[in-house]
PDB file of N, CA and C in Angstrom:
ATOM      1  N   THR A  29      56.716 -44.651   8.452  1.00  0.00           N
ATOM      2  CA  THR A  29      55.934 -45.266   8.251  1.00  0.00           C
ATOM      3  C   THR A  29      54.465 -44.677   8.832  1.00  0.00           C
ATOM      4  N   ALA A  30      53.322 -45.562   8.442  1.00  0.00           N
ATOM      5  CA  ALA A  30      51.889 -44.565   8.357  1.00  0.00           C
ATOM      6  C   ALA A  30      51.556 -44.705  10.074  1.00  0.00           C
ATOM      7  N   LEU A  31      51.813 -45.593  10.381  1.00  0.00           N
ATOM      8  CA  LEU A  31      51.325 -45.412  11.933  1.00  0.00           C
ATOM      9  C   LEU A  31      52.070 -44.799  12.877  1.00  0.00           C
ATOM     10  N   SER A  32      53.068 -44.318  12.711  1.00  0.00           N
ATOM     11  CA  SER A  32      53.799 -42.628  13.392  1.00  0.00           C
ATOM     12  C   SER A  32      53.477 -41.890  12.672  1.00  0.00           C
ATOM     13  N   ARG A  33      53.110 -41.627  11.402  1.00  0.00           N
ATOM     14  CA  ARG A  33      52.854 -40.426  10.908  1.00  0.00           C
ATOM     15  C   ARG A  33      51.444 -39.919  11.769  1.00  0.00           C
ATOM     16  N   ARG A  34      50.390 -40.850  11.907  1.00  0.00           N
ATOM     17  CA  ARG A  34      49.005 -40.786  12.295  1.00  0.00           C
ATOM     18  C   ARG A  34      49.131 -40.149  14.120  1.00  0.00           C
ATOM     19  N   VAL A  35      50.537 -41.003  14.023  1.00  0.00           N
ATOM     20  CA  VAL A  35      49.999 -40.649  15.762  1.00  0.00           C
ATOM     21  C   VAL A  35      51.011 -39.167  15.898  1.00  0.00           C
ATOM     22  N   ILE A  36      51.932 -38.617  15.193  1.00  0.00           N
ATOM     23  CA  ILE A  36      52.417 -37.614  14.583  1.00  0.00           C
ATOM     24  C   ILE A  36      51.684 -36.064  14.514  1.00  0.00           C
ATOM     25  N   PHE A  37      50.698 -36.853  13.316  1.00  0.00           N
ATOM     26  CA  PHE A  37      49.244 -36.140  12.719  1.00  0.00           C
ATOM     27  C   PHE A  37      48.277 -35.984  14.645  1.00  0.00           C
ATOM     28  N   LEU A  38      48.053 -36.813  15.122  1.00  0.00           N
ATOM     29  CA  LEU A  38      47.000 -36.915  16.540  1.00  0.00           C
ATOM     30  C   LEU A  38      47.746 -35.886  17.321  1.00  0.00           C
ATOM     31  N   ALA A  39      49.200 -36.286  17.645  1.00  0.00           N
ATOM     32  CA  ALA A  39      50.127 -35.508  18.874  1.00  0.00           C
ATOM     33  C   ALA A  39      49.431 -33.613  18.826  1.00  0.00           C
ATOM     34  N   LYS A  40      49.677 -33.034  17.118  1.00  0.00           N
ATOM     35  CA  LYS A  40      49.458 -31.953  16.495  1.00  0.00           C
ATOM     36  C   LYS A  40      48.413 -31.067  16.912  1.00  0.00           C
ATOM     37  N   ALA A  41      47.100 -32.198  16.356  1.00  0.00           N
ATOM     38  CA  ALA A  41      46.023 -31.414  16.189  1.00  0.00           C
ATOM     39  C   ALA A  41      45.775 -31.688  18.189  1.00  0.00           C
ATOM     40  N   LYS A  42      46.287 -32.619  18.845  1.00  0.00           N
ATOM     41  CA  LYS A  42      45.530 -31.871  20.099  1.00  0.00           C
ATOM     42  C   LYS A  42      46.131 -30.565  21.253  1.00  0.00           C
ATOM     43  N   ARG A  43      47.706 -30.884  20.640  1.00  0.00           N
ATOM     44  CA  ARG A  43      48.214 -29.696  20.964  1.00  0.00           C
ATOM     45  C   ARG A  43      47.004 -28.178  20.122  1.00  0.00           C
ATOM     46  N   SER A  44      46.774 -28.260  19.280  1.00  0.00           N
ATOM     47  CA  SER A  44      46.256 -27.435  18.379  1.00  0.00           C
ATOM     48  C   SER A  44      45.312 -27.133  19.345  1.00  0.00           C
ATOM     49  N   ALA A  45      44.436 -28.006  19.247  1.00  0.00           N
ATOM     50  CA  ALA A  45      42.915 -28.033  20.045  1.00  0.00           C
ATOM     51  C   ALA A  45      42.901 -28.132  21.498  1.00  0.00           C
ATOM     52  N   MET A  46      43.909 -28.074  22.454  1.00  0.00           N
ATOM     53  CA  MET A  46      44.477 -27.526  23.192  1.00  0.00           C
ATOM     54  C   MET A  46      44.217 -26.084  23.770  1.00  0.00           C
ATOM     55  N   ALA A  47      45.493 -25.946  22.924  1.00  0.00           N
ATOM     56  CA  ALA A  47      45.153 -24.242  22.696  1.00  0.00           C
ATOM     57  C   ALA A  47      44.068 -23.838  22.494  1.00  0.00           C
ATOM     58  N   TRP A  48      43.113 -24.581  21.974  1.00  0.00           N
ATOM     59  CA  TRP A  48      42.142 -23.769  21.653  1.00  0.00           C
ATOM     60  C   TRP A  48      41.476 -23.570  22.645  1.00  0.00           C
ATOM     61  N   SER A  49      41.118 -25.055  23.686  1.00  0.00           N
ATOM     62  CA  SER A  49      40.411 -25.307  24.650  1.00  0.00           C
ATOM     63  C   SER A  49      40.108 -23.944  25.792  1.00  0.00           C
ATOM     64  N   GLU A  50      40.953 -23.212  26.084  1.00  0.00           N
ATOM     65  CA  GLU A  50      40.773 -21.819  26.699  1.00  0.00           C
ATOM     66  C   GLU A  50      39.491 -21.306  26.238  1.00  0.00           C
ATOM     67  N   THR A  51      38.955 -21.245  24.492  1.00  0.00           N
ATOM     68  CA  THR A  51      38.025 -20.622  24.714  1.00  0.00           C
ATOM     69  C   THR A  51      36.942 -21.020  24.584  1.00  0.00           C
ATOM     70  N   SER A  52      36.860 -22.453  24.925  1.00  0.00           N
ATOM     71  CA  SER A  52      35.896 -23.568  24.291  1.00  0.00           C
ATOM     72  C   SER A  52      35.196 -24.443  25.498  1.00  0.00           C
ATOM     73  N   SER A  53      33.950 -25.156  24.637  1.00  0.00           N
ATOM     74  CA  SER A  53      33.498 -26.084  26.216  1.00  0.00           C
ATOM     75  C   SER A  53      33.860 -27.139  26.140  1.00  0.00           C
ATOM     76  N   THR A  54      34.287 -28.110  27.516  1.00  0.00           N
ATOM     77  CA  THR A  54      34.549 -29.284  27.428  1.00  0.00           C
ATOM     78  C   THR A  54      33.925 -30.349  26.241  1.00  0.00           C
ATOM     79  N   GLU A  55      32.450 -29.992  25.941  1.00  0.00           N
ATOM     80  CA  GLU A  55      32.151 -30.460  25.268  1.00  0.00           C
ATOM     81  C   GLU A  55      32.558 -30.059  23.545  1.00  0.00           C
ATOM     82  N   ASP A  56      32.594 -29.002  23.347  1.00  0.00           N
ATOM     83  CA  ASP A  56      33.308 -28.905  21.788  1.00  0.00           C
ATOM     84  C   ASP A  56      34.783 -29.633  21.739  1.00  0.00           C
ATOM     85  N   ARG A  57      35.156 -29.621  23.072  1.00  0.00           N
ATOM     86  CA  ARG A  57      36.732 -30.290  22.935  1.00  0.00           C
ATOM     87  C   ARG A  57      36.224 -31.524  22.492  1.00  0.00           C
ATOM     88  N   VAL A  58      35.642 -32.352  23.529  1.00  0.00           N
ATOM     89  CA  VAL A  58      35.499 -33.746  23.241  1.00  0.00           C
ATOM     90  C   VAL A  58      34.568 -33.883  21.690  1.00  0.00           C
ATOM     91  N   ARG A  59      33.771 -33.008  21.322  1.00  0.00           N
ATOM     92  CA  ARG A  59      33.894 -33.177  19.720  1.00  0.00           C
ATOM     93  C   ARG A  59      34.963 -33.260  18.977  1.00  0.00           C
ATOM     94  N   LEU A  60      35.719 -32.393  18.975  1.00  0.00           N
ATOM     95  CA  LEU A  60      36.796 -31.998  18.067  1.00  0.00           C
ATOM     96  C   LEU A  60      37.996 -33.450  18.057  1.00  0.00           C
ATOM     97  N   PHE A  61      38.279 -33.767  19.223  1.00  0.00           N
ATOM     98  CA  PHE A  61      38.976 -35.433  19.539  1.00  0.00           C
ATOM     99  C   PHE A  61      38.236 -36.199  19.159  1.00  0.00           C
ATOM    100  N   ARG A  62      36.782 -36.588  19.021  1.00  0.00           N
ATOM    101  CA  ARG A  62      36.279 -37.142  18.840  1.00  0.00           C
ATOM    102  C   ARG A  62      36.299 -37.626  16.519  1.00  0.00           C
ATOM    103  N   LEU A  63      36.263 -36.194  16.154  1.00  0.00           N
ATOM    104  CA  LEU A  63      36.295 -36.536  14.757  1.00  0.00           C
ATOM    105  C   LEU A  63      37.947 -36.494  14.273  1.00  0.00           C
ATOM    106  N   ILE A  64      38.429 -35.776  15.450  1.00  0.00           N
ATOM    107  CA  ILE A  64      40.262 -36.211  14.898  1.00  0.00           C
ATOM    108  C   ILE A  64      40.145 -38.044  14.801  1.00  0.00           C
ATOM    109  N   GLU A  65      39.593 -38.094  15.980  1.00  0.00           N
ATOM    110  CA  GLU A  65      39.876 -39.869  16.215  1.00  0.00           C
ATOM    111  C   GLU A  65      39.111 -40.435  14.538  1.00  0.00           C
ATOM    112  N   LYS A  66      38.314 -40.394  14.033  1.00  0.00           N
ATOM    113  CA  LYS A  66      37.547 -40.474  12.943  1.00  0.00           C
ATOM    114  C   LYS A  66      38.262 -40.238  11.627  1.00  0.00           C
ATOM    115  N   LEU A  67      38.860 -39.080  11.757  1.00  0.00           N
ATOM    116  CA  LEU A  67      39.616 -39.058  10.098  1.00  0.00           C
ATOM    117  C   LEU A  67      41.247 -39.479  10.646  1.00  0.00           C
ATOM    118  N   ALA A  68      41.371 -39.566  11.623  1.00  0.00           N
ATOM    119  CA  ALA A  68      42.547 -40.604  11.306  1.00  0.00           C
ATOM    120  C   ALA A  68      43.056 -42.022  11.104  1.00  0.00           C
ATOM    121  N   PHE A  69      41.924 -42.385  11.888  1.00  0.00           N
ATOM    122  CA  PHE A  69      41.697 -43.700  11.760  1.00  0.00           C
ATOM    123  C   PHE A  69      40.275 -44.678  11.162  1.00  0.00           C
ATOM    124  N   GLU A  70      40.001 -44.038  10.752  1.00  0.00           N
ATOM    125  CA  GLU A  70      38.778 -44.481   9.542  1.00  0.00           C
ATOM    126  C   GLU A  70      38.475 -44.119   8.648  1.00  0.00           C
ATOM    127  N   SER A  71      39.744 -43.470   7.953  1.00  0.00           N
ATOM    128  CA  SER A  71      39.888 -43.327   6.388  1.00  0.00           C
ATOM    129  C   SER A  71      41.197 -43.114   5.661  1.00  0.00           C
ATOM    130  N   ARG A  72      42.127 -44.534   6.458  1.00  0.00           N
ATOM    131  CA  ARG A  72      42.877 -45.103   6.421  1.00  0.00           C
ATOM    132  C   ARG A  72      43.478 -44.604   4.596  1.00  0.00           C
ATOM    133  N   ASP A  73      44.364 -44.827   4.568  1.00  0.00           N
ATOM    134  CA  ASP A  73      44.708 -44.811   2.662  1.00  0.00           C
ATOM    135  C   ASP A  73      43.919 -43.386   2.154  1.00  0.00           C
ATOM    136  N   ILE A  74      43.129 -42.920   2.532  1.00  0.00           N
ATOM    137  CA  ILE A  74      42.118 -41.848   1.145  1.00  0.00           C
ATOM    138  C   ILE A  74      43.158 -41.200   0.505  1.00  0.00           C
ATOM    139  N   VAL A  75      44.389 -40.231   0.971  1.00  0.00           N
ATOM    140  CA  VAL A  75      45.860 -39.863   0.419  1.00  0.00           C
ATOM    141  C   VAL A  75      45.837 -40.546  -0.740  1.00  0.00           C
ATOM    142  N   SER A  76      46.328 -41.801  -0.556  1.00  0.00           N
ATOM    143  CA  SER A  76      47.164 -42.192  -1.488  1.00  0.00           C
ATOM    144  C   SER A  76      45.765 -43.025  -2.721  1.00  0.00           C
ATOM    145  N   ASN A  77      44.633 -43.378  -2.589  1.00  0.00           N
ATOM    146  CA  ASN A  77      43.864 -43.287  -2.967  1.00  0.00           C
ATOM    147  C   ASN A  77      43.734 -42.113  -4.205  1.00  0.00           C
ATOM    148  N   ILE A  78      43.287 -41.150  -3.741  1.00  0.00           N
ATOM    149  CA  ILE A  78      43.474 -39.616  -4.399  1.00  0.00           C
ATOM    150  C   ILE A  78      44.673 -39.043  -5.108  1.00  0.00           C
ATOM    151  N   HIS A  79      45.872 -39.384  -4.513  1.00  0.00           N
ATOM    152  CA  HIS A  79      47.204 -38.697  -5.102  1.00  0.00           C
ATOM    153  C   HIS A  79      47.544 -39.719  -6.367  1.00  0.00           C
ATOM    154  N   GLY A  80      47.619 -41.594  -5.896  1.00  0.00           N
ATOM    155  CA  GLY A  80      48.509 -42.398  -6.428  1.00  0.00           C
ATOM    156  C   GLY A  80      49.546 -43.089  -6.375  1.00  0.00           C
ATOM    157  N   ALA A  81      50.637 -41.931  -6.268  1.00  0.00           N
ATOM    158  CA  ALA A  81      52.144 -41.889  -6.044  1.00  0.00           C
ATOM    159  C   ALA A  81      52.579 -41.637  -5.319  1.00  0.00           C
ATOM    160  N   GLY A  82      54.511 -41.630  -5.035  1.00  0.00           N
ATOM    161  CA  GLY A  82      54.648 -40.725  -4.444  1.00  0.00           C
ATOM    162  C   GLY A  82      55.359 -40.686  -2.885  1.00  0.00           C
ATOM    163  N   SER A  83      56.027 -39.595  -2.303  1.00  0.00           N
ATOM    164  CA  SER A  83      56.151 -39.793  -1.259  1.00  0.00           C
ATOM    165  C   SER A  83      54.676 -39.043  -0.254  1.00  0.00           C
ATOM    166  N   PRO A  84      54.928 -39.566   1.167  1.00  0.00           N
ATOM    167  CA  PRO A  84      53.571 -38.615   1.813  1.00  0.00           C
ATOM    168  C   PRO A  84      53.591 -37.477   1.824  1.00  0.00           C
ATOM    169  N   GLU A  85      55.206 -36.799   1.886  1.00  0.00           N
ATOM    170  CA  GLU A  85      54.937 -34.884   2.013  1.00  0.00           C
ATOM    171  C   GLU A  85      54.581 -34.873   0.674  1.00  0.00           C
ATOM    172  N   THR A  86      54.596 -35.356  -0.471  1.00  0.00           N
ATOM    173  CA  THR A  86      53.860 -34.906  -1.944  1.00  0.00           C
ATOM    174  C   THR A  86      52.624 -34.909  -1.947  1.00  0.00           C
ATOM    175  N   HIS A  87      52.326 -36.190  -1.557  1.00  0.00           N
ATOM    176  CA  HIS A  87      50.919 -36.313  -0.715  1.00  0.00           C
ATOM    177  C   HIS A  87      50.316 -35.091  -0.656  1.00  0.00           C
ATOM    178  N   LYS A  88      50.649 -34.775   0.716  1.00  0.00           N
ATOM    179  CA  LYS A  88      50.327 -33.665   1.156  1.00  0.00           C
ATOM    180  C   LYS A  88      50.560 -32.281   0.745  1.00  0.00           C
ATOM    181  N   MET A  89      51.652 -32.299  -0.221  1.00  0.00           N
ATOM    182  CA  MET A  89      52.103 -31.149  -0.583  1.00  0.00           C
ATOM    183  C   MET A  89      50.480 -30.795  -1.955  1.00  0.00           C
ATOM    184  N   ALA A  90      50.179 -31.778  -2.535  1.00  0.00           N
ATOM    185  CA  ALA A  90      49.330 -32.188  -3.595  1.00  0.00           C
ATOM    186  C   ALA A  90      48.198 -31.287  -3.052  1.00  0.00           C
ATOM    187  N   ILE A  91      47.649 -32.027  -1.548  1.00  0.00           N
ATOM    188  CA  ILE A  91      46.234 -31.812  -1.105  1.00  0.00           C
ATOM    189  C   ILE A  91      45.850 -30.483  -0.496  1.00  0.00           C
ATOM    190  N   LEU A  92      47.288 -29.395  -0.532  1.00  0.00           N
ATOM    191  CA  LEU A  92      46.606 -28.494   0.473  1.00  0.00           C
ATOM    192  C   LEU A  92      47.059 -27.641  -0.790  1.00  0.00           C
ATOM    193  N   ARG A  93      48.079 -27.608  -1.913  1.00  0.00           N
ATOM    194  CA  ARG A  93      48.285 -26.836  -2.954  1.00  0.00           C
ATOM    195  C   ARG A  93      47.011 -25.320  -3.078  1.00  0.00           C
ATOM    196  N   ASN A  94      46.205 -26.181  -3.094  1.00  0.00           N
ATOM    197  CA  ASN A  94      44.744 -25.368  -3.180  1.00  0.00           C
ATOM    198  C   ASN A  94      44.168 -24.800  -2.162  1.00  0.00           C
ATOM    199  N   ALA A  95      44.200 -25.706  -1.033  1.00  0.00           N
ATOM    200  CA  ALA A  95      42.970 -25.890   0.212  1.00  0.00           C
ATOM    201  C   ALA A  95      42.670 -24.505   0.886  1.00  0.00           C
ATOM    202  N   ASP A  96      41.382 -24.014   1.304  1.00  0.00           N
ATOM    203  CA  ASP A  96      41.445 -23.583   1.887  1.00  0.00           C
ATOM    204  C   ASP A  96      41.183 -23.970   2.696  1.00  0.00           C
ATOM    205  N   ILE A  97      42.028 -23.056   4.249  1.00  0.00           N
ATOM    206  CA  ILE A  97      42.638 -24.076   5.180  1.00  0.00           C
ATOM    207  C   ILE A  97      40.897 -23.385   6.374  1.00  0.00           C
ATOM    208  N   GLU A  98      40.876 -21.867   6.164  1.00  0.00           N
ATOM    209  CA  GLU A  98      39.807 -21.602   6.849  1.00  0.00           C
ATOM    210  C   GLU A  98      38.040 -22.197   6.265  1.00  0.00           C
ATOM    211  N   SER A  99      37.954 -22.362   5.114  1.00  0.00           N
ATOM    212  CA  SER A  99      36.903 -23.136   5.171  1.00  0.00           C
ATOM    213  C   SER A  99      36.692 -24.821   5.561  1.00  0.00           C
ATOM    214  N   LYS A 100      37.567 -25.457   5.529  1.00  0.00           N
ATOM    215  CA  LYS A 100      38.448 -26.899   6.151  1.00  0.00           C
ATOM    216  C   LYS A 100      38.296 -27.043   7.657  1.00  0.00           C
ATOM    217  N   LYS A 101      38.315 -25.771   8.405  1.00  0.00           N
ATOM    218  CA  LYS A 101      38.396 -25.137   9.980  1.00  0.00           C
ATOM    219  C   LYS A 101      36.382 -25.228  10.200  1.00  0.00           C
ATOM    220  N   LYS A 102      36.028 -24.355   9.481  1.00  0.00           N
ATOM    221  CA  LYS A 102      34.474 -24.368   9.365  1.00  0.00           C
ATOM    222  C   LYS A 102      33.635 -25.612   9.292  1.00  0.00           C
ATOM    223  N   LEU A 103      34.003 -26.534   8.361  1.00  0.00           N
ATOM    224  CA  LEU A 103      33.705 -27.906   8.180  1.00  0.00           C
ATOM    225  C   LEU A 103      33.886 -28.975   9.501  1.00  0.00           C
ATOM    226  N   ALA A 104      35.177 -28.503   9.775  1.00  0.00           N
ATOM    227  CA  ALA A 104      35.526 -29.418  10.911  1.00  0.00           C
ATOM    228  C   ALA A 104      34.122 -29.303  12.018  1.00  0.00           C
ATOM    229  N   LYS A 105      34.136 -27.871  12.200  1.00  0.00           N
ATOM    230  CA  LYS A 105      33.496 -27.896  13.255  1.00  0.00           C
ATOM    231  C   LYS A 105      32.119 -28.076  13.083  1.00  0.00           C
ATOM    232  N   ASN A 106      31.734 -27.595  11.843  1.00  0.00           N
ATOM    233  CA  ASN A 106      30.120 -28.263  11.914  1.00  0.00           C
ATOM    234  C   ASN A 106      30.014 -29.991  12.157  1.00  0.00           C
ATOM    235  N   LEU A 107      31.020 -30.370  11.042  1.00  0.00           N
ATOM    236  CA  LEU A 107      31.541 -32.065  11.256  1.00  0.00           C
ATOM    237  C   LEU A 107      30.997 -32.678  12.688  1.00  0.00           C
ATOM    238  N   ALA A 108      31.976 -31.746  13.144  1.00  0.00           N
ATOM    239  CA  ALA A 108      32.137 -32.042  15.111  1.00  0.00           C
ATOM    240  C   ALA A 108      30.572 -31.737  15.606  1.00  0.00           C
ATOM    241  N   GLY A 109      29.812 -30.650  15.038  1.00  0.00           N
ATOM    242  CA  GLY A 109      29.119 -30.802  15.595  1.00  0.00           C
ATOM    243  C   GLY A 109      28.803 -29.607  16.876  1.00  0.00           C
ATOM    244  N   ILE A 110      29.974 -28.729  16.435  1.00  0.00           N
ATOM    245  CA  ILE A 110      30.911 -27.384  17.396  1.00  0.00           C
ATOM    246  C   ILE A 110      29.728 -26.162  16.688  1.00  0.00           C
ATOM    247  N   LYS A 111      28.558 -25.577  17.039  1.00  0.00           N
ATOM    248  CA  LYS A 111      28.350 -24.288  17.153  1.00  0.00           C
ATOM    249  C   LYS A 111      29.216 -22.974  16.537  1.00  0.00           C
ATOM    250  N   GLU A 112      29.040 -21.970  15.450  1.00  0.00           N
ATOM    251  CA  GLU A 112      29.825 -20.900  15.073  1.00  0.00           C
ATOM    252  C   GLU A 112      29.792 -20.400  16.130  1.00  0.00           C
ATOM    253  N   GLU A 113      30.269 -18.848  17.096  1.00  0.00           N
ATOM    254  CA  GLU A 113      29.944 -18.116  17.685  1.00  0.00           C
ATOM    255  C   GLU A 113      29.417 -16.666  16.734  1.00  0.00           C
TER     256      GLU A 113
END
């Protein structure tokens, strides 16, 4: 279900953020978690609106096919208010 996919996404994001936490401040971690929360719960069904049909895995593949992950990381830090070092 959509809810279980969001929970899995949040769990993976949290694990990633916790690994990152050794090199970041508490404030930056809080900012990151707030961004994850906003993205996970305030933008529901955005993938379906963009892609239109198919399985969730197809949606993910379509979006990530040409995604520049490093620029997305920089954008996420910027949106969360985390300064680049």
